[in-house]
GROMACS .gro file of C-alpha atoms in nm:
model
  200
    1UNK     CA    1  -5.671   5.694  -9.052
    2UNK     CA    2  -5.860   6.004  -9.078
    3UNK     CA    3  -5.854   6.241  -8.814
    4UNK     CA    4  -6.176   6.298  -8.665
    5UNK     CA    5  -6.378   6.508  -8.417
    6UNK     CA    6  -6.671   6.303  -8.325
    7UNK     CA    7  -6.984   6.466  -8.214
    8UNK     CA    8  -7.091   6.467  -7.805
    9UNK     CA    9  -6.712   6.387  -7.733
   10UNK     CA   10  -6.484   6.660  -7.481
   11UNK     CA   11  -6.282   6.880  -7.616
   12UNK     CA   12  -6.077   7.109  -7.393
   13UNK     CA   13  -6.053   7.442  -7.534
   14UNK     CA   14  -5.697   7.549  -7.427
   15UNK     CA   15  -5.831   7.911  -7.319
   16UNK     CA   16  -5.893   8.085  -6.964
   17UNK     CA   17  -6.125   8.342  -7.111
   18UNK     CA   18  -6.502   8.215  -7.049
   19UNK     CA   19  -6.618   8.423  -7.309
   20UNK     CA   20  -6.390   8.292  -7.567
   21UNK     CA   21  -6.497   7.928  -7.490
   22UNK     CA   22  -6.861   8.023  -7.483
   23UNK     CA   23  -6.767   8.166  -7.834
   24UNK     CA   24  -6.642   7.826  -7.939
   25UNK     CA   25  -6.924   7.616  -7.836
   26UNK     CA   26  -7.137   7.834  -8.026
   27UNK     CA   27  -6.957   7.809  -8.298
   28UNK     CA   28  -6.937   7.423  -8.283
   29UNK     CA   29  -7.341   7.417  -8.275
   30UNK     CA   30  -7.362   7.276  -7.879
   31UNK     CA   31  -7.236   6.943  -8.085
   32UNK     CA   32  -6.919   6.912  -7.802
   33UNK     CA   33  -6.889   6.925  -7.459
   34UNK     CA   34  -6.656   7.234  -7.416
   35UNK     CA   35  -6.455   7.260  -7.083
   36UNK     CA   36  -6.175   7.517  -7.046
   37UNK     CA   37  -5.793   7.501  -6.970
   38UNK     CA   38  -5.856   7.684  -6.654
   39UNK     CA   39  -6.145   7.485  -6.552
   40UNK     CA   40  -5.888   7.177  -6.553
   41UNK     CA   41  -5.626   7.429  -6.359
   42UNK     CA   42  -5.372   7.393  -6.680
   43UNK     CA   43  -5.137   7.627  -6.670
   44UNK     CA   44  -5.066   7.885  -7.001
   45UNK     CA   45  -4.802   7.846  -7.193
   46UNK     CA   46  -4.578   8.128  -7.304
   47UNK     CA   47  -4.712   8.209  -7.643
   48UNK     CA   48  -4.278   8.225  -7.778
   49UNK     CA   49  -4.418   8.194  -8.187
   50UNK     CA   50  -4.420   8.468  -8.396
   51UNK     CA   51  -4.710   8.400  -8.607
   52UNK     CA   52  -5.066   8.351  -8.451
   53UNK     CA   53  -5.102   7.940  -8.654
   54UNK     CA   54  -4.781   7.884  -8.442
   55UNK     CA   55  -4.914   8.015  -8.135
   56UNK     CA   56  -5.236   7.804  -8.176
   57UNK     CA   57  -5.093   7.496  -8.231
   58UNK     CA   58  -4.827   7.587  -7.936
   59UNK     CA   59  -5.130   7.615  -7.748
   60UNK     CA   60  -5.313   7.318  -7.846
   61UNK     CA   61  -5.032   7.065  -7.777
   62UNK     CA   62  -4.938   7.235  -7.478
   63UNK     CA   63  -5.338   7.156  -7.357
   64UNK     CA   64  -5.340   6.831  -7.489
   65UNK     CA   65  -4.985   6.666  -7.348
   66UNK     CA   66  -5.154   6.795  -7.022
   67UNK     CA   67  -5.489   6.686  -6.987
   68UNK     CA   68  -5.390   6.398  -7.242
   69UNK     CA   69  -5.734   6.499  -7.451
   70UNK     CA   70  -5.840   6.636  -7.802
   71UNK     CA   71  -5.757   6.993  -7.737
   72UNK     CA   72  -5.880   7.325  -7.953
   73UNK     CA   73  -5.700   7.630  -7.924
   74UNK     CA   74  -5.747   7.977  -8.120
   75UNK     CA   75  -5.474   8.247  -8.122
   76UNK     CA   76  -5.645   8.543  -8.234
   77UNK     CA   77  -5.569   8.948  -8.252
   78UNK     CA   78  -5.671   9.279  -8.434
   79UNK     CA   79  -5.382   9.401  -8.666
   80UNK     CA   80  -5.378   9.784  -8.791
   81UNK     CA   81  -5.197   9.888  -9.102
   82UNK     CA   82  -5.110  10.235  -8.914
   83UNK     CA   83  -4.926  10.052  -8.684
   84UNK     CA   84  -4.720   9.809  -8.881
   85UNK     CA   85  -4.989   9.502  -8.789
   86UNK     CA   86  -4.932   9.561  -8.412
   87UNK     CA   87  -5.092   9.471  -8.174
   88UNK     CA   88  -5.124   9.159  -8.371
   89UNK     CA   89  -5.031   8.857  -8.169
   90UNK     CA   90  -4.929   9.069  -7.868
   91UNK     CA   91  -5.302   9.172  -7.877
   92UNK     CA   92  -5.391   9.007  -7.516
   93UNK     CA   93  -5.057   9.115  -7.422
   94UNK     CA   94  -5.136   9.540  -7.461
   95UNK     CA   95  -5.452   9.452  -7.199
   96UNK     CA   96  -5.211   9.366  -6.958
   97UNK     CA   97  -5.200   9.160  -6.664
   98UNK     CA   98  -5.591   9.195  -6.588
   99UNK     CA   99  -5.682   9.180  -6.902
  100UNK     CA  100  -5.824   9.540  -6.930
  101UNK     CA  101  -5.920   9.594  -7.295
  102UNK     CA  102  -6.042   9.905  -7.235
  103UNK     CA  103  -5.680  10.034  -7.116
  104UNK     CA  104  -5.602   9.804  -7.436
  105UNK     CA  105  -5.846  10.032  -7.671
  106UNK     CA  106  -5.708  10.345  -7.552
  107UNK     CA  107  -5.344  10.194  -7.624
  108UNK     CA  108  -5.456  10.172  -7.987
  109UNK     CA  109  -5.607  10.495  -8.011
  110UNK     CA  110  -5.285  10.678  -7.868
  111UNK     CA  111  -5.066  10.492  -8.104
  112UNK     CA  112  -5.287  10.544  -8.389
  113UNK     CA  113  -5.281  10.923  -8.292
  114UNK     CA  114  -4.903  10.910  -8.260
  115UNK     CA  115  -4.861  10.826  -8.602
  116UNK     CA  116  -5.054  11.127  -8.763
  117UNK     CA  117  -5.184  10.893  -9.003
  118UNK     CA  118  -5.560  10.870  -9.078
  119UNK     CA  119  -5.528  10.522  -9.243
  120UNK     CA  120  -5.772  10.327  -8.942
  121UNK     CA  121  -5.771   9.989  -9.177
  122UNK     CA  122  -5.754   9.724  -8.979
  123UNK     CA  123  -5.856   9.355  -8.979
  124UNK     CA  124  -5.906   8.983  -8.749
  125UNK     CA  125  -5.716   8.725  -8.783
  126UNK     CA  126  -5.817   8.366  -8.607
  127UNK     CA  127  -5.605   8.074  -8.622
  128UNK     CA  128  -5.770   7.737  -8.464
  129UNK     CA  129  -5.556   7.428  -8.409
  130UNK     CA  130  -5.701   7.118  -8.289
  131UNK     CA  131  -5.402   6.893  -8.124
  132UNK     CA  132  -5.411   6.545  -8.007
  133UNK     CA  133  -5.162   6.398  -7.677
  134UNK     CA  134  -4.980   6.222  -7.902
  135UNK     CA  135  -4.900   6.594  -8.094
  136UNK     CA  136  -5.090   6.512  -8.406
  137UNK     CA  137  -5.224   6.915  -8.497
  138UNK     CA  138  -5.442   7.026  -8.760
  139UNK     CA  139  -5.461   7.418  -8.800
  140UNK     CA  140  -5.625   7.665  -9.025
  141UNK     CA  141  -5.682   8.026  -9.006
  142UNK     CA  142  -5.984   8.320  -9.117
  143UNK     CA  143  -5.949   8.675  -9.114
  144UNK     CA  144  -6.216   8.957  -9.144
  145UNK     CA  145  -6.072   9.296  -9.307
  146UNK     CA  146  -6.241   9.645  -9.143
  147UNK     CA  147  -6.120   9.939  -8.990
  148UNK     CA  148  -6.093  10.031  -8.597
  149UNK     CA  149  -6.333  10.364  -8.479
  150UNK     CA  150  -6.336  10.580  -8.196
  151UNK     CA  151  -6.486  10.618  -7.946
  152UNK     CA  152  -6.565  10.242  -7.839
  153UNK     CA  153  -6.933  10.106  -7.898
  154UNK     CA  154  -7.109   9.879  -7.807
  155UNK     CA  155  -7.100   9.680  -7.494
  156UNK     CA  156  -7.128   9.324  -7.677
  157UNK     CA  157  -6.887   9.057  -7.755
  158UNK     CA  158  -6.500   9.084  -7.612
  159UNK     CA  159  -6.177   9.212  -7.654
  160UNK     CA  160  -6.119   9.495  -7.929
  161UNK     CA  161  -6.495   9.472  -8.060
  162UNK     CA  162  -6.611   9.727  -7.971
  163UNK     CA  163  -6.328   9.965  -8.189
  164UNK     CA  164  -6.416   9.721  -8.469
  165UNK     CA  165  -6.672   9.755  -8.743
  166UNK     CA  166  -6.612   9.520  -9.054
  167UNK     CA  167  -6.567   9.631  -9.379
  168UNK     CA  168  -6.943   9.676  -9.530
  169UNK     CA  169  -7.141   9.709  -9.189
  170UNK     CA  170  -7.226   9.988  -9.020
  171UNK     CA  171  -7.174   9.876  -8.694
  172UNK     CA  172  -6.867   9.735  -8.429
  173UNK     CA  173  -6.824   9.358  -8.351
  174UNK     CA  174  -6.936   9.521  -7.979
  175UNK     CA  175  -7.276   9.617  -8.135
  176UNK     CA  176  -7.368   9.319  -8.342
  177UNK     CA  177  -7.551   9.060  -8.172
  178UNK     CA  178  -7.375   8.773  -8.105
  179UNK     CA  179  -7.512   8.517  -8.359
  180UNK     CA  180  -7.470   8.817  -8.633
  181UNK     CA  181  -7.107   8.812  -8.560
  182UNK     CA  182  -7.062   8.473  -8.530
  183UNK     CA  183  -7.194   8.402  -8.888
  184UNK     CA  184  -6.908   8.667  -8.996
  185UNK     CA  185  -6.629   8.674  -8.787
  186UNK     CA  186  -6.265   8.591  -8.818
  187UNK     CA  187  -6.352   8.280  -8.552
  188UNK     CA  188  -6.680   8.169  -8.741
  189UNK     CA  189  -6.435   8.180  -9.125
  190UNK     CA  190  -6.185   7.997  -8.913
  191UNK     CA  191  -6.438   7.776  -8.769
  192UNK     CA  192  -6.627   7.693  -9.121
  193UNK     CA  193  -6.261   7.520  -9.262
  194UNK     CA  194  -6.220   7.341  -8.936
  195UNK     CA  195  -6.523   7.183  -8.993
  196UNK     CA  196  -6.456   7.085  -9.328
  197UNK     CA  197  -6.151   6.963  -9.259
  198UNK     CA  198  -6.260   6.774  -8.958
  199UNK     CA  199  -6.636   6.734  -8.836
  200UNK     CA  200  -6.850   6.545  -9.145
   0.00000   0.00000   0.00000
């Protein structure tokens, strides 16, 4: 049988960031009825992979054996050459406990000035798995290549975007509005080949 997501069914996006599951929904064209991990009080899983597919699909069939739904989960980070790829898929991880991503930027631009090296190259990576209870996964992954600036800007989106302006653009992720970085983000490339794998 061919796996499947119909349209107007649940999904439980296997996130406890509201912005990120806003995100998805967008992303999915309002065709799904989104509701978060922490809205159903799931607990996180430790994220023990090394590469972000493997922490998706972690993620995903974590959600799924839980609620015992079709679950979507996205493990996503900024890597920078300079620093060897870090944060990479410790990227929620540098904003610590509370989740401050500004104390996050600042980390990056202290590491990056640490290094002496004025190589700022940097680029998204999203990987989206889509798990079913009985552990079935399908998982694909989009990246968008750039390079991180300083000072921060824009006041938009979440996360690193605002120290993030894609290759070709003149401004951050932060600046953009939303449904210009949607149409080129990491998430939205990501996004695109779930859909073609698995939405008609």
């Amino acid at each position: 049988m061919k796996l499947r997501l119909i349209k107007g069914m649940r999904l439980v996006a296997a996130t406890h960031n509201p912005g990120k599951a806003r995100e998805i929904a967008a992303l999915l064209d309002g065709n799904y009825e989104i509701v978060t991990a922490g809205e159903l009080n799931l607990p996180e899983p430790d994220e023990t992979e090394s590469t972000f597919v493997g922490n998706a699909m972690l993620k995903a069939r974590h959600a799924a054996a839980l609620s015992g739904e079709v679950c979507l989960a996205d493990d996503s980070g900024l890597s920078i050459a300079a620093l060897d790829g870090a944060p990479g898929i410790f990227s929620a991880r540098w904003a610590g406990p509370t989740k401050d991503f500004g104390l996050a930027m600042q980390k990056v631009e202290e590491r990056l000035d640490e290094t002496g090296s004025k190589d700022r190259s940097a680029w998204f990576t999203s990987a989206l798995a889509v798990a079913w209870p009985d552990g079935t996964c399908v998982v694909v992954e989009g990246r968008v290549d750039g390079e991180v600036v300083w000072p921060p800007r824009g006041d938009r989106g979440f996360g690193y975007d605002p120290i993030f302006q894609p290759a070709g653009h003149e401004l951050t992720f932060g600046e953009m509005e939303p449904a210009a970085k949607d149409a080129m983000s990491h998430r939205a490339l990501a996004f695109d080949r779930l859909k073609a794998v698995l939405i008609d």
